[in-house]
Coordinates of C-alpha atoms and ligand atoms in Angstrom, one line a residue:
M1 CA 104.3 122.4 109.4
R2 CA 101.5 121.4 107.1
T3 CA 100.8 118.3 105.1
Q4 CA 97.8 116.7 103.4
V5 CA 98.0 113.4 105.3
G6 CA 99.6 113.1 108.7
I7 CA 100.5 109.5 109.4
V8 CA 101.1 108.2 112.9
G9 CA 103.3 105.1 112.9
A10 CA 106.1 103.8 110.6
G11 CA 105.1 100.2 110.5
P12 CA 104.1 98.5 107.3
A13 CA 100.7 100.3 107.3
G14 CA 102.0 103.9 107.7
L15 CA 105.0 103.5 105.4
L16 CA 103.1 101.8 102.6
L17 CA 100.3 104.5 102.9
S18 CA 102.9 107.2 102.5
H19 CA 104.4 105.4 99.5
L20 CA 101.1 104.9 97.8
L21 CA 100.0 108.5 98.4
H22 CA 103.3 109.8 96.9
L23 CA 102.5 107.8 93.7
E24 CA 99.2 109.7 93.6
G25 CA 101.0 113.1 94.1
I26 CA 99.7 113.4 97.7
D27 CA 101.9 114.8 100.4
S28 CA 102.3 113.1 103.7
V29 CA 104.4 113.1 106.9
V30 CA 105.1 110.0 108.9
L31 CA 105.7 110.3 112.7
E32 CA 107.2 107.3 114.4
D33 CA 108.1 107.1 118.1
R34 CA 110.8 104.4 117.8
S35 CA 114.2 104.6 116.1
R36 CA 114.8 103.6 112.5
A37 CA 117.1 100.8 113.6
Y38 CA 114.4 99.5 115.9
V39 CA 111.6 99.4 113.3
E40 CA 114.0 97.9 110.7
S41 CA 115.0 95.0 113.0
R42 CA 111.7 94.2 114.7
V43 CA 111.0 90.5 113.9
R44 CA 107.4 89.8 113.1
A45 CA 105.4 88.3 110.3
G46 CA 106.8 86.4 107.3
V47 CA 104.1 85.3 104.9
L48 CA 102.9 87.7 102.1
E49 CA 99.8 86.9 100.2
Q50 CA 100.0 87.0 96.4
G51 CA 97.9 90.2 96.4
T52 CA 100.4 91.9 98.8
V53 CA 103.4 90.9 96.6
E54 CA 101.6 92.1 93.5
L55 CA 100.9 95.5 95.1
L56 CA 104.5 95.9 96.2
T57 CA 105.8 94.9 92.8
D58 CA 103.4 97.2 90.9
T59 CA 104.4 100.1 93.0
G60 CA 108.2 99.7 92.5
L61 CA 109.1 97.7 95.6
G62 CA 109.6 94.3 94.0
D63 CA 113.4 94.2 93.3
R64 CA 114.9 92.8 96.4
L65 CA 111.6 91.1 97.3
H66 CA 111.8 89.0 94.2
R67 CA 115.5 88.4 94.5
E68 CA 115.5 87.3 98.2
S69 CA 112.0 85.9 98.9
L70 CA 110.9 82.3 98.8
V71 CA 107.7 81.3 96.9
H72 CA 105.7 78.5 98.4
R73 CA 102.9 76.5 96.7
G74 CA 101.7 74.4 99.6
L75 CA 101.9 73.9 103.4
E76 CA 101.7 70.9 105.7
L77 CA 99.3 70.2 108.6
R78 CA 100.8 67.6 110.9
F79 CA 98.7 65.9 113.6
D80 CA 98.7 62.5 115.2
G81 CA 102.3 62.3 114.1
E82 CA 101.5 62.4 110.4
G83 CA 101.9 65.1 107.8
H84 CA 99.3 66.1 105.3
R85 CA 100.0 68.5 102.4
I86 CA 97.6 71.2 101.4
D87 CA 98.3 72.1 97.8
L88 CA 97.6 75.8 98.0
S89 CA 98.3 76.4 94.3
A90 CA 96.3 73.5 92.9
L91 CA 93.3 74.5 95.0
T92 CA 93.4 78.2 94.1
G93 CA 94.1 78.3 90.4
G94 CA 97.8 78.6 90.8
R95 CA 98.1 81.2 93.5
T96 CA 101.1 81.2 95.8
I97 CA 102.4 82.7 99.1
T98 CA 105.8 84.4 99.5
I99 CA 108.1 84.2 102.5
Y100 CA 109.8 87.6 103.1
G101 CA 110.3 89.0 106.6
Q102 CA 108.2 92.0 107.7
Q103 CA 111.3 93.9 108.6
E104 CA 112.6 93.5 105.1
V105 CA 109.3 95.0 103.8
V106 CA 109.8 97.9 106.2
K107 CA 113.4 98.4 105.1
D108 CA 112.4 98.5 101.5
L109 CA 109.6 101.0 102.3
I110 CA 111.8 103.3 104.3
A111 CA 114.4 103.2 101.5
A112 CA 111.8 104.1 98.9
R113 CA 110.4 107.0 101.0
E114 CA 114.0 108.3 101.4
R115 CA 114.7 108.0 97.7
D116 CA 111.5 109.8 96.8
G117 CA 112.1 112.7 99.2
G118 CA 109.4 111.6 101.7
T119 CA 109.4 112.8 105.3
V120 CA 109.6 110.1 107.9
L121 CA 110.5 111.3 111.4
F122 CA 111.8 108.7 113.8
E123 CA 112.1 109.0 117.6
V124 CA 109.3 111.6 118.0
S125 CA 107.5 111.7 121.4
D126 CA 104.3 113.1 123.0
V127 CA 102.3 112.4 119.9
A128 CA 98.7 113.6 120.3
V129 CA 95.9 114.2 117.7
D130 CA 93.3 116.9 117.9
G131 CA 90.5 118.6 116.0
L132 CA 89.5 115.3 114.3
T133 CA 85.9 116.4 113.6
S134 CA 87.1 119.7 112.1
D135 CA 88.5 120.1 108.6
R136 CA 92.0 121.0 110.0
P137 CA 93.0 118.2 112.3
T138 CA 96.4 118.5 114.0
I139 CA 99.1 116.2 115.3
A140 CA 101.2 117.6 118.1
Y141 CA 104.6 115.9 118.7
T142 CA 108.1 116.5 120.1
H143 CA 111.2 116.0 117.9
D144 CA 114.8 116.7 118.8
G145 CA 113.6 118.3 122.1
R146 CA 111.2 120.8 120.4
A147 CA 107.4 120.8 120.3
H148 CA 105.8 120.9 116.9
T149 CA 102.3 120.9 115.5
L150 CA 101.5 119.3 112.1
E151 CA 98.4 120.6 110.4
C152 CA 96.7 118.1 108.2
D153 CA 93.7 117.6 106.0
V154 CA 93.4 114.0 107.1
V155 CA 95.1 111.9 109.9
A156 CA 95.9 108.2 109.3
G157 CA 96.2 106.2 112.6
C158 CA 98.7 103.5 111.6
D159 CA 100.2 103.3 115.1
G160 CA 99.5 99.7 115.9
F161 CA 97.6 98.1 118.7
H162 CA 99.2 100.2 121.5
G163 CA 99.1 103.5 119.7
I164 CA 97.3 106.7 120.6
C165 CA 95.0 107.2 117.6
R166 CA 92.3 104.6 118.4
A167 CA 92.0 105.9 121.9
A168 CA 91.4 109.4 120.5
I169 CA 88.0 108.2 119.2
P170 CA 85.5 109.0 122.1
A171 CA 84.6 105.7 123.8
G172 CA 80.9 106.3 123.0
E173 CA 81.7 106.5 119.3
R174 CA 83.5 103.1 119.0
T175 CA 82.8 99.5 119.8
E176 CA 85.6 97.1 120.5
Y177 CA 85.4 93.3 120.1
D178 CA 88.1 91.4 121.9
R179 CA 89.2 87.8 122.4
T180 CA 92.4 86.8 124.2
Y181 CA 93.7 83.2 124.1
P182 CA 95.1 81.2 127.0
F183 CA 98.5 80.9 125.3
G184 CA 101.2 82.8 123.3
W185 CA 103.9 81.9 120.9
L186 CA 107.6 81.6 121.6
G187 CA 109.4 82.5 118.4
I188 CA 113.0 81.9 117.4
L189 CA 115.3 82.6 114.5
A190 CA 118.0 80.1 113.9
R191 CA 120.9 80.0 111.5
V192 CA 120.1 76.7 109.8
G193 CA 118.6 75.6 106.5
P194 CA 114.9 74.5 106.5
S195 CA 114.0 71.0 107.6
S196 CA 111.0 71.1 105.3
D197 CA 110.4 72.7 101.9
E198 CA 107.1 74.2 103.1
L199 CA 105.7 75.5 106.3
V200 CA 104.6 72.9 108.8
Y201 CA 101.8 73.6 111.3
T202 CA 101.6 70.9 114.0
N203 CA 98.8 70.0 116.4
H204 CA 100.6 68.1 119.2
E205 CA 99.4 67.0 122.6
R206 CA 102.1 69.2 124.2
G207 CA 100.9 72.2 122.1
F208 CA 101.1 73.8 118.7
S209 CA 104.3 74.3 116.8
L210 CA 105.2 75.9 113.5
L211 CA 108.2 75.5 111.2
S212 CA 108.7 78.5 109.0
V213 CA 111.7 80.0 107.2
R214 CA 113.3 83.3 106.2
S215 CA 116.0 82.3 103.8
P216 CA 117.9 79.2 102.7
E217 CA 120.2 79.9 105.7
V218 CA 117.7 81.1 108.4
C219 CA 114.6 79.4 109.9
R220 CA 111.8 80.9 111.9
M221 CA 110.1 78.5 114.4
Y222 CA 107.3 78.9 117.0
L223 CA 106.1 76.9 120.0
Q224 CA 102.8 77.4 121.8
C225 CA 103.6 78.6 125.4
A226 CA 101.9 80.5 128.2
P227 CA 100.9 84.0 127.3
D228 CA 103.2 85.4 129.9
E229 CA 106.0 82.8 129.4
D230 CA 109.3 83.7 130.9
I231 CA 111.7 83.6 128.0
G232 CA 114.6 83.3 130.5
A233 CA 113.3 79.8 131.3
W234 CA 113.9 78.6 127.8
S235 CA 117.5 77.6 127.1
D236 CA 118.4 76.8 123.5
E237 CA 118.5 73.1 124.5
R238 CA 115.0 73.2 125.9
I239 CA 113.6 74.9 122.8
W240 CA 115.2 72.3 120.5
E241 CA 114.0 69.4 122.6
E242 CA 110.4 70.8 122.6
L243 CA 110.5 71.4 118.8
H244 CA 111.8 67.9 118.2
T245 CA 109.0 66.4 120.4
R246 CA 106.2 68.4 118.8
T247 CA 107.3 68.0 115.2
A248 CA 108.2 64.3 115.3
T249 CA 106.4 62.0 112.9
R250 CA 105.2 58.5 113.9
N251 CA 107.3 56.8 111.1
G252 CA 110.4 58.7 112.3
G253 CA 110.9 60.0 108.7
F254 CA 111.2 63.7 109.7
T255 CA 114.5 65.2 110.9
L256 CA 114.5 68.7 112.5
R257 CA 117.8 70.5 111.7
E258 CA 119.3 72.5 114.5
G259 CA 121.5 75.6 114.3
P260 CA 122.5 78.6 116.5
I261 CA 119.5 80.5 117.8
F262 CA 120.1 84.3 117.4
E263 CA 116.7 85.7 118.3
K264 CA 114.0 84.7 120.9
G265 CA 110.8 86.3 121.9
V266 CA 107.3 85.6 123.3
A267 CA 104.2 87.2 121.7
A268 CA 100.6 86.9 123.1
L269 CA 97.9 85.9 120.7
R270 CA 94.7 88.0 120.5
S271 CA 91.8 88.8 118.3
F272 CA 90.5 92.4 118.3
V273 CA 88.4 94.7 116.2
C274 CA 87.5 98.4 116.6
E275 CA 84.4 99.6 114.8
P276 CA 84.1 101.9 113.0
M277 CA 87.6 102.4 111.6
Q278 CA 86.9 106.1 111.1
Y279 CA 86.1 109.1 113.3
G280 CA 85.8 112.5 111.5
R281 CA 89.0 113.0 109.7
L282 CA 90.9 110.2 111.5
F283 CA 91.2 106.9 109.6
L284 CA 92.6 103.8 111.4
A285 CA 94.5 101.2 109.4
G286 CA 96.3 97.9 110.3
D287 CA 96.8 96.8 113.9
A288 CA 95.6 100.2 115.2
A289 CA 92.1 98.9 114.2
H290 CA 92.3 95.2 114.5
I291 CA 94.5 92.3 115.6
V292 CA 94.5 88.6 114.6
P293 CA 96.3 85.7 116.1
A294 CA 99.3 84.9 113.9
T295 CA 98.2 81.3 113.1
G296 CA 96.6 82.5 109.8
A297 CA 99.6 84.7 108.9
K298 CA 97.2 87.5 108.1
G299 CA 98.1 90.6 110.3
L300 CA 100.5 92.2 107.9
N301 CA 98.4 91.4 104.8
L302 CA 95.3 92.8 106.4
A303 CA 97.2 96.1 107.1
V304 CA 98.1 96.2 103.5
A305 CA 94.5 95.7 102.3
D306 CA 93.3 98.6 104.6
V307 CA 96.0 101.0 103.3
R308 CA 95.2 100.2 99.7
R309 CA 91.6 101.2 100.3
L310 CA 92.6 104.3 102.2
A311 CA 95.0 105.4 99.5
E312 CA 92.3 105.0 96.9
G313 CA 89.8 107.0 98.9
L314 CA 92.3 109.8 99.6
A315 CA 93.3 109.9 95.9
Q316 CA 89.6 110.4 95.0
L317 CA 89.2 113.1 97.7
F318 CA 92.3 115.1 96.8
S319 CA 91.6 114.9 93.0
G320 CA 88.2 116.6 93.7
Q321 CA 86.3 113.5 92.6
G322 CA 84.2 113.1 95.7
S323 CA 84.4 111.3 99.0
D324 CA 82.3 108.2 98.6
L325 CA 85.2 105.8 98.8
L326 CA 86.3 107.4 102.1
E327 CA 82.8 107.5 103.4
H328 CA 82.6 103.7 102.9
Y329 CA 86.2 103.1 104.0
S330 CA 85.3 101.5 107.3
E331 CA 82.5 99.4 106.1
T332 CA 84.5 98.1 103.1
C333 CA 87.5 97.3 105.3
L334 CA 85.5 95.6 108.0
R335 CA 84.0 93.1 105.6
R336 CA 87.5 91.7 105.0
V337 CA 88.6 92.2 108.6
W338 CA 85.8 90.0 109.9
R339 CA 86.4 87.3 107.2
V340 CA 90.1 87.3 108.3
Q341 CA 89.1 87.3 112.0
H342 CA 87.1 84.2 111.4
F343 CA 89.8 82.4 109.5
S344 CA 92.5 83.3 112.0
W345 CA 90.3 82.2 114.9
W346 CA 89.5 79.0 113.1
M347 CA 93.1 78.1 112.4
T348 CA 94.1 79.0 116.0
S349 CA 91.2 76.9 117.4
M350 CA 92.1 73.9 115.2
L351 CA 95.8 73.8 116.0
H352 CA 96.4 74.8 119.6
R353 CA 96.0 72.9 122.8
F354 CA 93.3 74.4 125.0
G355 CA 93.8 73.0 128.5
D356 CA 93.1 69.4 129.1
D357 CA 89.8 69.0 127.3
P358 CA 89.8 65.6 125.5
Y359 CA 86.5 66.4 123.8
Q360 CA 87.9 69.5 122.2
H361 CA 91.0 67.6 121.1
R362 CA 88.8 65.0 119.4
L363 CA 86.9 67.8 117.6
Q364 CA 90.2 69.3 116.4
I365 CA 91.4 66.0 115.0
A366 CA 88.0 65.5 113.3
E367 CA 88.4 69.0 111.7
L368 CA 92.0 68.4 110.7
Q369 CA 91.0 65.0 109.1
Y370 CA 88.2 66.7 107.2
V371 CA 90.4 69.6 106.0
T372 CA 93.1 67.2 104.8
S373 CA 90.7 64.7 103.1
S374 CA 87.9 66.8 101.6
T375 CA 88.8 69.0 98.5
A376 CA 86.0 71.4 99.5
A377 CA 87.4 71.9 103.1
A378 CA 91.0 72.1 101.9
T379 CA 89.9 74.8 99.3
T380 CA 88.4 76.8 102.1
L381 CA 91.7 76.8 103.9
A382 CA 93.7 77.4 100.8
E383 CA 91.7 80.4 99.4
N384 CA 91.8 82.1 102.7
Y385 CA 95.5 81.4 103.3
V386 CA 96.7 82.7 99.9
G387 CA 94.3 85.7 100.4
L388 CA 90.8 86.4 99.2
P389 CA 90.6 88.9 96.3
L390 CA 90.4 92.5 97.4
Ligands
LIG401 P1 102.8 98.0 113.5 O1 103.7 97.2 112.7 O2 102.6 97.7 115.0 O3 103.3 99.5 113.4 C1 102.8 100.6 114.2 C2 103.9 101.6 114.4 O4 103.5 102.7 115.1 C3 105.1 101.0 115.1 O5 106.3 101.3 114.4 C4 105.1 101.8 116.5 O6 106.4 101.9 117.0 C5 104.4 103.1 116.0 N1 103.8 103.8 117.1 C6 103.0 103.3 118.1 N2 102.6 104.2 118.9 C7 103.0 105.4 118.4 C8 102.9 106.8 118.8 N3 102.2 107.1 119.9 N4 103.5 107.7 118.0 C9 104.2 107.4 116.9 N5 104.4 106.1 116.5 C10 103.8 105.1 117.3 N6 101.6 88.8 111.9 C11 101.7 87.7 111.1 O7 101.0 87.6 110.1 N7 102.7 86.7 111.5 C12 103.4 86.9 112.6 O8 104.3 86.0 112.9 C13 103.3 88.0 113.4 N8 104.1 88.1 114.5 C14 103.9 89.2 115.3 C15 104.6 89.4 116.5 C16 104.4 90.5 117.3 C17 105.3 90.7 118.6 C18 103.5 91.5 116.9 C19 103.2 92.7 117.8 C20 102.7 91.3 115.8 C21 102.9 90.2 114.9 N9 102.2 90.0 113.8 C22 102.3 88.9 113.0 C23 101.3 91.0 113.3 C24 101.9 91.9 112.2 O9 103.3 92.0 112.5 C25 101.1 93.2 112.3 O10 99.8 92.9 111.8 C26 101.7 94.3 111.4 O11 102.9 94.7 112.0 C27 100.7 95.4 111.3 O12 101.4 96.6 110.8 P2 100.9 98.0 111.3 O13 101.8 98.9 110.5 O14 99.5 98.1 111.3 O15 101.3 98.1 112.8
LIG402 C1 106.4 83.4 110.1 O1 107.2 83.0 109.2 O2 106.8 84.3 110.9 C2 105.0 83.0 110.2 C3 104.5 82.1 109.3 C4 103.2 81.6 109.3 C5 102.4 82.1 110.3 C6 102.9 83.0 111.3 C7 104.2 83.4 111.2 O3 101.1 81.7 110.4

């Protein structure tokens, strides 16, 4: 089998790349090792930057998104038992964020690829890339019990943090920057309407918590926990009790609404960057190249920004107009990647409990007081949160 762009991974990065290439008349094949049902139900991110929403809308993926998503114009930072609103829109010339689950984006992308006759193969195994420094790289894989080789002009490594593409770059040709955090997030979905009109990020002495939402009937909530927390130790009662404690306000004016919990999971938090994001004819995009802790709500949006650059570069290449965009792909992406790395690390550092260090806690409160009282500091948070221009 032959294609112009062989894409490993049917997460948001791989699927969106395939969709954007199709609009440019470029052929691609997406290879995914999990099942379609699995990738469509994997619960992850929820916040889309305005630029992400605009791209999805402009490329024909906006129908259900605009019908079912929730547009937010601000968020709340809660600390010392008091809430402080950050008016994202007022601070950014009217920009907004949109709440729409990542798995809904994935469903919309798969439906669009199906409608447009795209090839997305699920449940492939033994995926291996080869010939990356030649002009005919290949991807070997097994599908339906048979071994295949896909010949490509270019390989896109969109296979997430645990994929095989990044590891195919010889160790001497890449540098990896890594930070792990001494905590993770316990995330739940509950069938209940939101307790607050906007997202609430809380710094509490027992640890961080976050109130988010998915729809008028479903909420998404997180608690800081140990990175290897045993989810079995968290009954629904214990989760609600901890959420009540961490989100309580001093004046007692806040009421957390409870409902049946139908999804629970623990995710570790980490920061990671691989440089460069290219090796020969292999281009990495999204989590395959970088990870950010979820506190800044940036992982999915950063994957979208990479893929947009990659699609532009490939469109230039395949239309015979040169390769300078692709030659600068890594450098261009990494500028945004490191800005987002800093923002996500900063939000994480400001809001989580790091052991029993009272000095660090006083610094966090000083930072939160500054961010919620200085227009300059609040603007820094707001413009990064809604997404810096591409
Ligand atoms: P992925 O979504 O990881 O997609 C990669 C795909 O490649 C997967 O479908 C995988 O199955 C496939 N794959 C892997 N290996 C192979 C292989 N060898 N062959 C073929 N296919 C392969 N971000 C936020 O902003 N907010 C959040 O709350 C949040 N929560 C998260 C929770 C978890 C548990 C994780 C892991 C991530 C979370 N993120 C969150 C980050 C966000 O979801 C990612 O940044 C986003 O999914 C990146 O998209 P991607 O397409 O680059 O990678
Ligand atoms: C989510 O709704 O899942 C979500 C929101 C904000 C974050 C992370 C996750 O920072």
